[in-house]
């Protein structure tokens, strides 16, 4: 209750100070919260930058707003250098149904036109965070194998969505010291499984493959984590004021460490304005208001649509509704005063969140707050919130033309026109290694790691087999080369004549003599038989041999002639 008491004490003085600022029509000095290069006003990007800006990796962020489709394309030139390439806003179809073929055709048509011929761009989409839950928990430091079980056990206390009907994932954000004990700071997040499946089906049905699917806090984290917005090394907060609810996100050194939904938004301010005016509470004095003579104040009843138009007319860049203002006799000062109670309730919720983060959890103090809204950019409202919280404050405007990464591409646009692109830009700055992704959970990453390990093992095995085969081919090739070389040498020797070693000649001569002696002895043994055979062959058929006797002398001395042998043949000659 201490934070509530302090806020109430400051309420009157702070409101009066703000009203005084509005009366003077001069906003108080707001610290510069974005880096601004010198003499950039009106300067066009150089030709070299224009050419080189197309050389990097392109990424497209898609955000389905309340009534518009927001598209942002960025180009990554290096690890920490991104630039804005293109952006576009398209009104959503009037029927509003997103589960029809017509809506898919609408998205396809716009993406085809926006991406052009580049089909290799990475597409990151932002889904509604209304049903999603995000919580930062601290768990004891455990081994990697026990990490998932420890996170899921503690996440059950922080996340109400059931794991069976939702996708639950986590990301370790680093180590913290709590009561002298080292713990892991883990961000757990969950979203309905059907919502994720519908978004995946939408893009796959139109021929686009989603690189990732995020929610708004993760997109804002990318703005700080990539250095697109300064303050990366500090603890800062982002307050998004929606129509029915608001969200406060706290980032430490560019990392989301806490997020909380607040049941107060633009509709609360609109209802407060209408009810307070109709009840006649906090009427302004006659010096501060002007009432139309044709319609007395007592007879005027403000309806919800008129109150909405009056609240939205507070934006410095939104045309004022002069007819409604004149009818109710209200100006900026009185409109803000009538809805001030709702703003205070919102501020108190943010203040309690800050105190819980710093006092209860023992973290560093939040040094700045960035305020954003898809419907209203009102500088006095941002100033009021910042002064109540006693921190630096600014509108979350990442497409400010003075930002070096924007390169004056948004020159001429108002802050109200630029502000709705924050989430789409944050989605475009996503990376799988850094950004929580509902399409790539820890289980999916484990599967990918296992698949990579299997593929790597198969590759190594195939590489080893290939090396063995190559080695075998080399060895066999070398052996074949040696055989070919030997054969060629033998062929050359054959053509040139056989070269015999002198030591081998006696062996050959001895063998030849033995063979010759054997042949001569064999001939002496069978010479008679050979003679009879020859004699029988030569004897005519009318001659009948009766007996043959012979003496064959084979020896012939030197100087003598053969013929010392004799042969006697007896036979009968028949008449022919």
Coordinates of C-alpha atoms in Angstrom, one line a residue:
X1 CA 0.0 0.0 0.0
X2 CA 3.0 2.3 0.3
X3 CA 3.2 2.8 -3.5
X4 CA -0.5 3.6 -3.6
X5 CA -0.2 6.2 -0.9
X6 CA 2.7 7.9 -2.5
X7 CA 0.9 8.1 -5.8
X8 CA -2.2 9.6 -4.3
X9 CA -0.2 12.3 -2.5
X10 CA 1.4 13.3 -5.8
X11 CA -1.9 13.2 -7.8
X12 CA -3.1 16.7 -7.4
X13 CA 0.2 18.5 -7.8
X14 CA 1.2 16.4 -10.8
X15 CA -2.1 16.9 -12.5
X16 CA -2.0 20.6 -12.0
X17 CA 1.5 20.8 -13.3
X18 CA 0.5 18.9 -16.4
X19 CA -2.6 21.1 -17.0
X20 CA -0.3 24.2 -16.6
X21 CA 1.9 22.7 -19.3
X22 CA -1.1 22.2 -21.6
X23 CA -2.3 25.8 -21.0
X24 CA 1.1 27.2 -22.0
X25 CA 1.0 24.8 -25.0
X26 CA 4.6 24.1 -24.4
X27 CA 5.7 20.6 -23.5
X28 CA 8.4 20.2 -20.8
X29 CA 11.9 19.1 -21.8
X30 CA 12.0 15.4 -22.4
X31 CA 15.5 13.8 -22.3
X32 CA 16.7 12.5 -25.7
X33 CA 16.4 8.7 -25.6
X34 CA 17.5 7.8 -29.1
X35 CA 20.9 8.4 -30.7
X36 CA 20.6 11.2 -33.3
X37 CA 23.4 11.8 -35.8
X38 CA 24.5 15.3 -36.5
X39 CA 23.0 17.3 -39.4
X40 CA 20.7 14.5 -40.6
X41 CA 17.7 16.6 -41.2
X42 CA 16.7 16.6 -44.9
X43 CA 19.7 14.6 -45.9
X44 CA 19.0 11.8 -48.4
X45 CA 20.8 8.5 -48.3
X46 CA 23.9 8.4 -50.4
X47 CA 24.1 6.4 -53.6
X48 CA 26.6 4.0 -52.1
X49 CA 24.3 3.4 -49.1
X50 CA 21.4 2.9 -51.4
X51 CA 23.3 0.3 -53.4
X52 CA 24.9 -1.5 -50.4
X53 CA 21.6 -1.6 -48.5
X54 CA 20.3 -4.3 -50.8
X55 CA 23.3 -6.6 -50.3
X56 CA 22.4 -8.0 -46.9
X57 CA 19.9 -10.5 -45.7
X58 CA 16.3 -9.4 -45.9
X59 CA 13.7 -10.1 -43.3
X60 CA 10.0 -9.2 -43.2
X61 CA 7.9 -8.7 -40.1
X62 CA 4.1 -9.2 -40.3
X63 CA 1.7 -7.8 -37.7
X64 CA -2.1 -8.2 -37.9
X65 CA -3.4 -5.2 -36.0
X66 CA -6.9 -4.4 -34.9
X67 CA -7.9 -3.0 -38.3
X68 CA -4.7 -2.9 -40.4
X69 CA -2.0 -5.2 -41.6
X70 CA 1.5 -3.8 -40.9
X71 CA 4.5 -5.0 -43.0
X72 CA 8.1 -4.0 -42.4
X73 CA 11.2 -5.1 -44.3
X74 CA 14.7 -4.8 -42.9
X75 CA 18.1 -5.6 -44.3
X76 CA 20.9 -7.0 -42.2
X77 CA 24.4 -5.9 -43.2
X78 CA 26.3 -7.3 -40.3
X79 CA 25.9 -8.8 -36.8
X80 CA 24.8 -5.6 -35.3
X81 CA 23.8 -3.4 -38.3
X82 CA 20.3 -3.4 -39.6
X83 CA 18.5 -0.8 -41.8
X84 CA 14.9 -0.2 -42.7
X85 CA 14.2 -1.2 -46.3
X86 CA 10.4 -0.8 -46.7
X87 CA 7.2 -0.6 -44.7
X88 CA 3.5 -0.7 -45.6
X89 CA 0.0 -0.4 -43.9
X90 CA -3.0 -2.1 -45.5
X91 CA -6.6 -2.0 -44.2
X92 CA -7.9 -5.5 -43.3
X93 CA -10.9 -6.9 -45.1
X94 CA -14.2 -5.6 -43.8
X95 CA -15.6 -9.0 -42.8
X96 CA -12.7 -9.5 -40.3
X97 CA -12.8 -13.3 -40.6
X98 CA -9.2 -14.7 -40.8
X99 CA -10.1 -18.4 -41.3
X100 CA -11.4 -18.0 -44.8
X101 CA -9.7 -18.5 -48.2
X102 CA -10.5 -14.9 -49.1
X103 CA -8.4 -13.7 -46.2
X104 CA -5.5 -16.0 -47.2
X105 CA -5.7 -14.6 -50.8
X106 CA -5.6 -11.0 -49.3
X107 CA -2.4 -11.8 -47.3
X108 CA -0.8 -13.5 -50.3
X109 CA -1.5 -10.6 -52.6
X110 CA 0.0 -8.1 -50.1
X111 CA 3.1 -10.2 -49.4
X112 CA 3.6 -10.8 -53.1
X113 CA 3.5 -7.1 -53.7
X114 CA 5.6 -6.2 -50.7
X115 CA 8.3 -8.9 -51.2
X116 CA 8.4 -8.6 -55.0
X117 CA 10.7 -11.1 -56.7
X118 CA 12.5 -11.9 -53.5
X119 CA 11.2 -15.2 -52.3
X120 CA 14.1 -16.1 -50.1
X121 CA 13.3 -13.5 -47.4
X122 CA 12.7 -14.7 -43.8
X123 CA 9.2 -14.0 -42.7
X124 CA 8.4 -13.5 -39.0
X125 CA 4.8 -13.0 -37.9
X126 CA 3.3 -11.6 -34.7
X127 CA 0.3 -13.3 -33.2
X128 CA -2.1 -12.0 -30.7
X129 CA -0.8 -12.0 -27.1
X130 CA -4.3 -11.8 -25.6
X131 CA -4.4 -15.6 -24.9
X132 CA -0.6 -16.0 -24.5
X133 CA 1.1 -16.1 -21.2
X134 CA 4.7 -15.0 -20.4
X135 CA 6.4 -15.2 -17.0
X136 CA 9.9 -14.9 -15.7
X137 CA 10.9 -17.6 -13.1
X138 CA 14.0 -18.4 -11.2
X139 CA 15.1 -22.0 -10.7
X140 CA 18.1 -23.6 -9.0
X141 CA 21.1 -24.0 -11.2
X142 CA 20.9 -27.6 -12.6
X143 CA 22.6 -29.7 -15.2
X144 CA 21.5 -29.5 -18.8
X145 CA 19.8 -32.8 -18.7
X146 CA 17.6 -31.8 -15.7
X147 CA 16.9 -28.2 -17.0
X148 CA 13.7 -29.0 -18.9
X149 CA 12.1 -30.9 -16.1
X150 CA 13.0 -28.2 -13.6
X151 CA 11.6 -25.5 -15.8
X152 CA 8.3 -27.3 -16.6
X153 CA 7.8 -28.1 -12.9
X154 CA 8.2 -24.5 -11.8
X155 CA 6.3 -23.2 -14.9
X156 CA 3.1 -24.9 -13.7
X157 CA 2.9 -22.3 -10.9
X158 CA 3.3 -19.4 -13.2
X159 CA 1.5 -20.5 -16.4
X160 CA -2.1 -21.4 -16.2
X161 CA -2.3 -22.8 -19.8
X162 CA -2.2 -26.6 -19.9
X163 CA 0.6 -28.2 -21.9
X164 CA -1.8 -30.5 -23.7
X165 CA -3.7 -27.7 -25.3
X166 CA -0.9 -25.2 -25.5
X167 CA 2.6 -24.8 -26.7
X168 CA 4.9 -24.3 -23.6
X169 CA 8.5 -23.3 -24.1
X170 CA 11.2 -21.5 -22.2
X171 CA 14.5 -19.6 -22.7
X172 CA 17.3 -19.2 -20.2
X173 CA 18.1 -15.5 -19.8
X174 CA 21.2 -15.8 -17.6
X175 CA 22.2 -16.3 -14.0
X176 CA 21.2 -14.2 -11.0
X177 CA 22.2 -14.2 -7.4
X178 CA 19.3 -14.6 -5.0
X179 CA 20.1 -14.6 -1.2
X180 CA 23.6 -15.6 -2.0
X181 CA 22.5 -18.6 -4.2
X182 CA 23.1 -18.7 -7.9
X183 CA 19.9 -19.3 -9.8
X184 CA 18.9 -19.4 -13.5
X185 CA 16.6 -16.6 -14.7
X186 CA 14.2 -18.4 -17.2
X187 CA 11.5 -16.9 -19.4
X188 CA 8.6 -19.3 -19.8
X189 CA 5.9 -18.6 -22.4
X190 CA 2.9 -20.4 -23.7
X191 CA 0.2 -19.9 -26.4
X192 CA -2.8 -22.0 -27.4
X193 CA -1.7 -24.7 -29.8
X194 CA -4.7 -24.0 -32.1
X195 CA -3.7 -20.4 -32.5
X196 CA -0.2 -21.3 -33.5
X197 CA -1.5 -24.0 -35.9
X198 CA -3.9 -21.5 -37.5
X199 CA -1.1 -19.0 -38.2
X200 CA 1.2 -21.7 -39.6
X201 CA -1.7 -23.0 -41.8
X202 CA -2.4 -19.5 -43.1
X203 CA 1.1 -18.9 -44.4
X204 CA 1.6 -22.4 -45.7
X205 CA -1.7 -22.2 -47.5
X206 CA -0.5 -19.1 -49.5
X207 CA 3.0 -20.5 -50.3
X208 CA 5.0 -18.7 -47.7
X209 CA 7.0 -20.6 -45.0
X210 CA 7.2 -18.8 -41.7
X211 CA 10.6 -18.4 -40.2
X212 CA 9.1 -17.8 -36.8
X213 CA 6.0 -16.8 -34.8
X214 CA 6.3 -14.4 -31.8
X215 CA 4.1 -12.2 -29.6
X216 CA 4.5 -8.4 -29.0
X217 CA 6.9 -8.6 -25.9
X218 CA 9.4 -10.6 -28.0
X219 CA 9.2 -8.0 -30.8
X220 CA 9.9 -5.1 -28.4
X221 CA 12.8 -7.1 -27.0
X222 CA 14.3 -7.2 -30.4
X223 CA 14.2 -3.4 -30.6
X224 CA 16.4 -3.2 -27.5
X225 CA 18.4 -6.4 -28.0
X226 CA 19.6 -5.4 -31.5
X227 CA 20.5 -1.8 -30.4
X228 CA 17.9 -0.4 -32.8
X229 CA 16.8 1.7 -29.8
X230 CA 19.5 2.8 -27.4
X231 CA 19.5 1.9 -23.7
X232 CA 20.6 -1.7 -24.4
X233 CA 22.9 -1.7 -21.3
X234 CA 20.2 -0.4 -18.9
X235 CA 17.0 -1.5 -17.3
X236 CA 14.1 0.0 -19.2
X237 CA 10.3 -0.6 -19.5
X238 CA 7.9 -0.5 -22.3
X239 CA 4.2 0.3 -21.6
X240 CA 1.7 -0.6 -24.3
X241 CA -1.7 1.0 -23.8
X242 CA -4.2 -1.2 -25.7
X243 CA -7.9 -0.8 -26.1
X244 CA -9.1 -3.1 -23.3
X245 CA -5.9 -3.8 -21.5
X246 CA -2.3 -2.7 -21.2
X247 CA 1.0 -4.5 -20.9
X248 CA 4.2 -3.5 -19.0
X249 CA 7.4 -5.2 -20.1
X250 CA 10.8 -4.8 -18.4
X251 CA 14.1 -5.3 -20.2
X252 CA 17.5 -5.7 -18.6
X253 CA 20.4 -5.2 -21.0
X254 CA 18.1 -5.8 -23.9
X255 CA 16.6 -9.0 -22.5
X256 CA 13.0 -9.4 -21.4
X257 CA 13.0 -10.2 -17.7
X258 CA 9.4 -9.4 -16.7
X259 CA 6.0 -8.8 -18.3
X260 CA 2.6 -8.1 -16.8
X261 CA -0.8 -7.5 -18.2
X262 CA -2.9 -4.6 -16.7
X263 CA -6.7 -4.6 -17.0
X264 CA -6.8 -0.9 -18.0
X265 CA -6.6 0.7 -21.4
X266 CA -8.0 3.2 -23.7
X267 CA -11.6 2.1 -23.2
X268 CA -11.1 2.7 -19.4
X269 CA -10.1 6.3 -20.2
X270 CA -13.0 6.7 -22.6
X271 CA -15.5 5.3 -20.1
X272 CA -14.1 7.6 -17.3
X273 CA -14.4 10.6 -19.6
X274 CA -18.1 9.8 -20.5
X275 CA -19.2 8.9 -17.0
X276 CA -17.4 11.8 -15.3
X277 CA -18.9 14.3 -17.8
X278 CA -22.4 12.9 -17.6
X279 CA -22.4 12.8 -13.8
X280 CA -21.3 16.4 -13.8
X281 CA -18.2 15.7 -11.7
X282 CA -15.2 17.8 -12.0
X283 CA -16.9 20.5 -14.0
X284 CA -14.5 23.1 -15.3
X285 CA -15.1 26.7 -14.4
X286 CA -16.7 29.2 -16.8
X287 CA -13.3 30.8 -17.5
X288 CA -11.9 27.5 -18.7
X289 CA -14.8 26.2 -20.7
X290 CA -17.2 27.5 -23.3
X291 CA -20.7 26.1 -23.6
X292 CA -22.7 26.3 -26.8
X293 CA -25.8 28.5 -26.3
X294 CA -27.9 26.2 -28.5
X295 CA -27.3 23.3 -26.3
X296 CA -27.1 23.9 -22.5
X297 CA -24.7 21.7 -20.6
X298 CA -27.4 20.2 -18.4
X299 CA -29.2 18.8 -21.5
X300 CA -26.1 17.3 -23.1
X301 CA -25.5 13.5 -22.6
X302 CA -22.2 12.2 -24.0
X303 CA -22.3 8.7 -25.6
X304 CA -19.5 6.2 -25.8
X305 CA -18.7 7.0 -29.5
X306 CA -18.4 10.7 -28.8
X307 CA -16.2 10.1 -25.8
X308 CA -14.0 7.9 -28.0
X309 CA -13.7 10.6 -30.6
X310 CA -12.7 13.1 -28.0
X311 CA -10.0 10.9 -26.4
X312 CA -8.5 10.0 -29.8
X313 CA -8.5 13.7 -30.8
X314 CA -5.9 14.3 -28.1
X315 CA -3.2 13.0 -30.3
X316 CA -1.0 15.8 -31.5
X317 CA -1.1 14.3 -35.0
X318 CA -4.7 13.4 -35.1
X319 CA -7.2 16.0 -36.5
X320 CA -9.4 17.3 -33.7
X321 CA -13.1 16.9 -33.8
X322 CA -14.0 20.5 -33.6
X323 CA -17.8 20.0 -33.8
X324 CA -17.9 17.6 -30.8
X325 CA -15.5 19.6 -28.8
X326 CA -17.5 22.8 -29.4
X327 CA -20.8 21.0 -28.5
X328 CA -19.5 19.8 -25.2
X329 CA -17.2 22.8 -24.6
X330 CA -14.1 20.8 -24.0
X331 CA -10.5 21.3 -24.9
X332 CA -7.3 19.3 -24.5
X333 CA -6.9 20.3 -20.9
X334 CA -10.5 19.5 -19.8
X335 CA -10.6 16.2 -21.7
X336 CA -7.4 15.0 -20.0
X337 CA -8.7 16.1 -16.6
X338 CA -11.9 14.2 -17.1
X339 CA -10.1 10.9 -17.8
X340 CA -7.3 11.5 -15.4
X341 CA -8.6 9.0 -12.8
X342 CA -8.2 6.1 -15.3
X343 CA -4.7 7.3 -16.2
X344 CA -3.8 7.3 -12.4
X345 CA -5.1 3.8 -12.0
X346 CA -2.8 2.7 -14.9
X347 CA 0.2 4.5 -13.4
X348 CA -0.4 2.9 -10.0
X349 CA -0.3 -0.5 -11.6
X350 CA 2.9 0.3 -13.4
X351 CA 4.4 1.7 -10.2
X352 CA 3.5 -1.5 -8.3
X353 CA 5.2 -3.6 -11.0
X354 CA 8.4 -1.5 -10.8
X355 CA 8.4 -1.9 -7.0
X356 CA 7.9 -5.6 -7.2
X357 CA 10.7 -5.9 -9.7
X358 CA 13.2 -3.8 -7.8
X359 CA 12.3 -4.2 -4.1
X360 CA 10.8 -7.7 -3.9
X361 CA 13.0 -9.3 -6.5
X362 CA 16.1 -7.2 -5.7
X363 CA 16.8 -6.1 -9.2
X364 CA 18.2 -2.9 -10.6
X365 CA 16.0 0.2 -10.8
X366 CA 14.1 0.9 -14.0
X367 CA 15.7 4.0 -15.5
X368 CA 13.3 4.8 -18.4
X369 CA 9.9 4.0 -19.8
X370 CA 8.7 3.9 -23.4
X371 CA 5.0 4.4 -24.0
X372 CA 3.2 3.1 -27.1
X373 CA -0.3 2.7 -28.3
X374 CA -1.9 1.6 -31.5
X375 CA -4.6 4.2 -31.2
X376 CA -3.2 7.3 -29.5
X377 CA 0.1 9.1 -29.3
X378 CA -0.3 12.0 -26.9
X379 CA 2.9 13.5 -25.6
X380 CA 1.4 15.1 -22.4
X381 CA 0.1 11.6 -21.5
X382 CA 3.6 10.2 -21.9
X383 CA 5.0 13.1 -19.9
X384 CA 2.5 12.6 -17.1
X385 CA 3.3 8.9 -16.8
X386 CA 7.0 9.5 -16.8
X387 CA 6.9 12.2 -14.2
X388 CA 4.6 10.2 -11.9
X389 CA 7.1 7.3 -12.1
X390 CA 10.1 9.6 -11.8
X391 CA 11.9 8.0 -14.8
X392 CA 13.0 9.1 -18.2
X393 CA 10.1 8.9 -20.7
X394 CA 9.5 8.9 -24.4
X395 CA 7.1 7.6 -27.0
X396 CA 8.2 4.2 -28.4
X397 CA 9.0 5.4 -32.0
X398 CA 11.6 3.1 -33.6
X399 CA 10.8 4.6 -37.1
X400 CA 11.8 8.0 -36.0
X401 CA 13.5 9.5 -39.2
X402 CA 16.4 10.7 -37.0
X403 CA 17.3 7.1 -36.1
X404 CA 20.4 6.1 -38.2
X405 CA 18.9 2.8 -39.0
X406 CA 15.8 4.4 -40.6
X407 CA 17.9 6.6 -42.9
X408 CA 15.1 9.2 -43.3
X409 CA 12.8 6.8 -45.0
X410 CA 9.9 7.9 -42.7
X411 CA 10.4 11.6 -43.2
X412 CA 7.1 13.3 -43.5
X413 CA 5.2 10.8 -41.4
X414 CA 3.7 11.8 -38.0
X415 CA 4.4 10.0 -34.8
X416 CA 0.9 8.5 -34.7
X417 CA 1.5 7.1 -38.2
X418 CA 4.9 5.6 -37.2
X419 CA 4.0 4.2 -33.8
X420 CA 1.9 1.2 -35.0
X421 CA 4.9 -0.2 -36.9
X422 CA 6.8 -1.0 -33.7
X423 CA 5.7 -4.7 -33.3
X424 CA 6.1 -5.4 -37.1
X425 CA 9.6 -4.0 -37.0
X426 CA 10.4 -6.0 -33.9
X427 CA 9.2 -9.1 -35.7
X428 CA 11.5 -8.4 -38.7
X429 CA 14.5 -8.1 -36.4
X430 CA 14.0 -11.6 -35.0
X431 CA 16.6 -14.4 -35.2
X432 CA 16.1 -18.1 -34.3
X433 CA 19.2 -18.1 -32.1
X434 CA 18.0 -15.1 -30.0
X435 CA 14.2 -14.7 -30.3
X436 CA 11.7 -16.9 -28.5
X437 CA 9.8 -18.7 -31.2
X438 CA 6.6 -20.7 -31.0
X439 CA 7.4 -22.5 -34.2
X440 CA 10.8 -23.7 -32.9
X441 CA 10.5 -24.8 -29.3
X442 CA 13.2 -26.5 -27.2
X443 CA 11.8 -29.9 -28.2
X444 CA 12.1 -28.9 -31.9
X445 CA 15.6 -27.7 -31.3
X446 CA 16.6 -31.0 -29.7
X447 CA 15.1 -32.9 -32.6
X448 CA 17.1 -30.7 -35.0
X449 CA 20.3 -31.3 -33.0
X450 CA 19.7 -35.0 -33.0
X451 CA 19.0 -35.0 -36.7
X452 CA 22.2 -33.0 -37.3
X453 CA 24.2 -35.5 -35.1
X454 CA 22.7 -38.4 -37.1
X455 CA 23.4 -36.6 -40.4
X456 CA 26.9 -35.8 -39.2
X457 CA 27.6 -39.4 -38.1
X458 CA 26.3 -40.7 -41.5
X459 CA 28.5 -38.1 -43.3
X460 CA 31.6 -39.1 -41.2
X461 CA 30.9 -42.8 -41.9
X462 CA 30.5 -42.2 -45.6
X463 CA 33.5 -40.0 -45.6
X464 CA 35.6 -42.7 -43.9
X465 CA 34.3 -45.4 -46.3
X466 CA 35.1 -43.1 -49.2
X467 CA 38.6 -42.5 -47.8
X468 CA 39.1 -46.3 -47.5
X469 CA 37.9 -46.8 -51.0
X470 CA 40.1 -44.0 -52.3
X471 CA 43.1 -45.6 -50.4
X472 CA 42.3 -49.0 -51.9
X473 CA 42.1 -47.5 -55.4
X474 CA 45.4 -45.7 -54.8
X475 CA 47.2 -48.9 -53.6
X476 CA 45.8 -51.0 -56.4
X477 CA 46.7 -48.3 -58.9
X478 CA 50.3 -48.3 -57.6
X479 CA 50.5 -52.1 -57.9
X480 CA 49.1 -52.0 -61.4
X481 CA 51.6 -49.3 -62.3
X482 CA 54.5 -51.4 -61.0
X483 CA 53.2 -54.4 -63.0
X484 CA 53.0 -52.3 -66.1
X485 CA 56.4 -51.0 -65.6
X486 CA 57.9 -54.5 -65.1
X487 CA 56.0 -55.8 -68.2
X488 CA 57.3 -52.9 -70.3
X489 CA 60.8 -53.7 -69.1
X490 CA 60.5 -57.3 -70.1
X491 CA 59.1 -56.4 -73.4
X492 CA 62.0 -54.1 -74.1
X493 CA 64.4 -56.9 -73.1
X494 CA 62.7 -59.4 -75.4
X495 CA 62.9 -57.0 -78.3
X496 CA 66.6 -56.3 -77.7
X497 CA 67.7 -59.9 -77.0
X498 CA 67.8 -61.9 -73.8
X499 CA 70.7 -60.9 -71.6
X500 CA 72.0 -64.1 -69.9
X501 CA 74.2 -64.1 -66.9
X502 CA 77.6 -65.8 -67.5
X503 CA 77.3 -67.8 -64.3
X504 CA 74.2 -69.4 -65.7
X505 CA 75.8 -70.6 -69.0
X506 CA 77.6 -73.7 -67.5
X507 CA 74.4 -74.9 -66.0
X508 CA 72.7 -74.7 -69.3
X509 CA 75.6 -76.5 -71.1
X510 CA 75.6 -79.3 -68.5
X511 CA 71.9 -79.8 -68.9
X512 CA 72.2 -79.8 -72.7
X513 CA 74.9 -82.5 -72.6
X514 CA 72.8 -84.7 -70.3
X515 CA 69.9 -84.4 -72.6
X516 CA 72.0 -85.2 -75.6
X517 CA 73.6 -88.3 -74.0
X518 CA 70.1 -89.5 -73.0
X519 CA 68.9 -89.1 -76.5
X520 CA 71.9 -91.0 -77.9
X521 CA 71.5 -93.9 -75.5
X522 CA 67.8 -94.1 -76.3
X523 CA 68.7 -94.2 -80.0
X524 CA 71.2 -97.0 -79.6
X525 CA 68.7 -99.1 -77.8
X526 CA 66.0 -98.9 -80.4
X527 CA 68.2 -98.5 -83.6
X528 CA 67.6 -102.2 -84.6
X529 CA 63.8 -102.0 -84.2
X530 CA 63.9 -98.7 -86.2
X531 CA 65.9 -100.5 -88.9
X532 CA 63.5 -103.4 -89.2
X533 CA 60.6 -101.0 -89.3
X534 CA 62.1 -99.1 -92.1
X535 CA 63.1 -102.3 -93.9
X536 CA 59.5 -103.6 -93.7
X537 CA 58.2 -100.3 -95.0
X538 CA 60.6 -100.4 -98.0
X539 CA 60.1 -104.1 -98.9
X540 CA 57.7 -104.6 -101.9
X541 CA 54.6 -106.6 -101.4
X542 CA 55.8 -109.5 -103.6
X543 CA 58.8 -110.1 -101.4
X544 CA 58.4 -112.2 -98.3
X545 CA 61.1 -111.8 -95.8
X546 CA 62.1 -115.0 -94.0
X547 CA 65.0 -113.8 -91.8
X548 CA 67.1 -110.8 -91.1
X549 CA 70.4 -110.8 -89.4
X550 CA 72.7 -107.8 -89.1
X551 CA 75.5 -106.3 -87.2
X552 CA 75.3 -102.6 -86.8
X553 CA 78.4 -100.7 -85.6
X554 CA 77.8 -97.2 -84.7
X555 CA 81.2 -96.3 -83.7
X556 CA 83.4 -94.5 -86.2
X557 CA 86.9 -93.6 -85.5
X558 CA 88.5 -90.3 -86.6
X559 CA 89.6 -90.5 -90.3
X560 CA 87.4 -93.6 -91.1
X561 CA 84.1 -93.8 -92.9
X562 CA 81.1 -95.5 -91.8
X563 CA 80.0 -98.8 -93.3
X564 CA 81.7 -101.5 -91.2
X565 CA 78.4 -103.0 -90.2
X566 CA 76.6 -105.9 -92.2
X567 CA 73.1 -107.2 -92.8
X568 CA 71.8 -110.6 -94.3
X569 CA 68.2 -110.8 -95.6
X570 CA 66.6 -114.0 -96.7
X571 CA 63.3 -114.1 -98.4
X572 CA 61.1 -115.4 -101.3
X573 CA 60.1 -113.4 -104.3
X574 CA 56.8 -114.2 -105.7
X575 CA 55.9 -113.4 -109.3
X576 CA 54.5 -109.9 -109.4

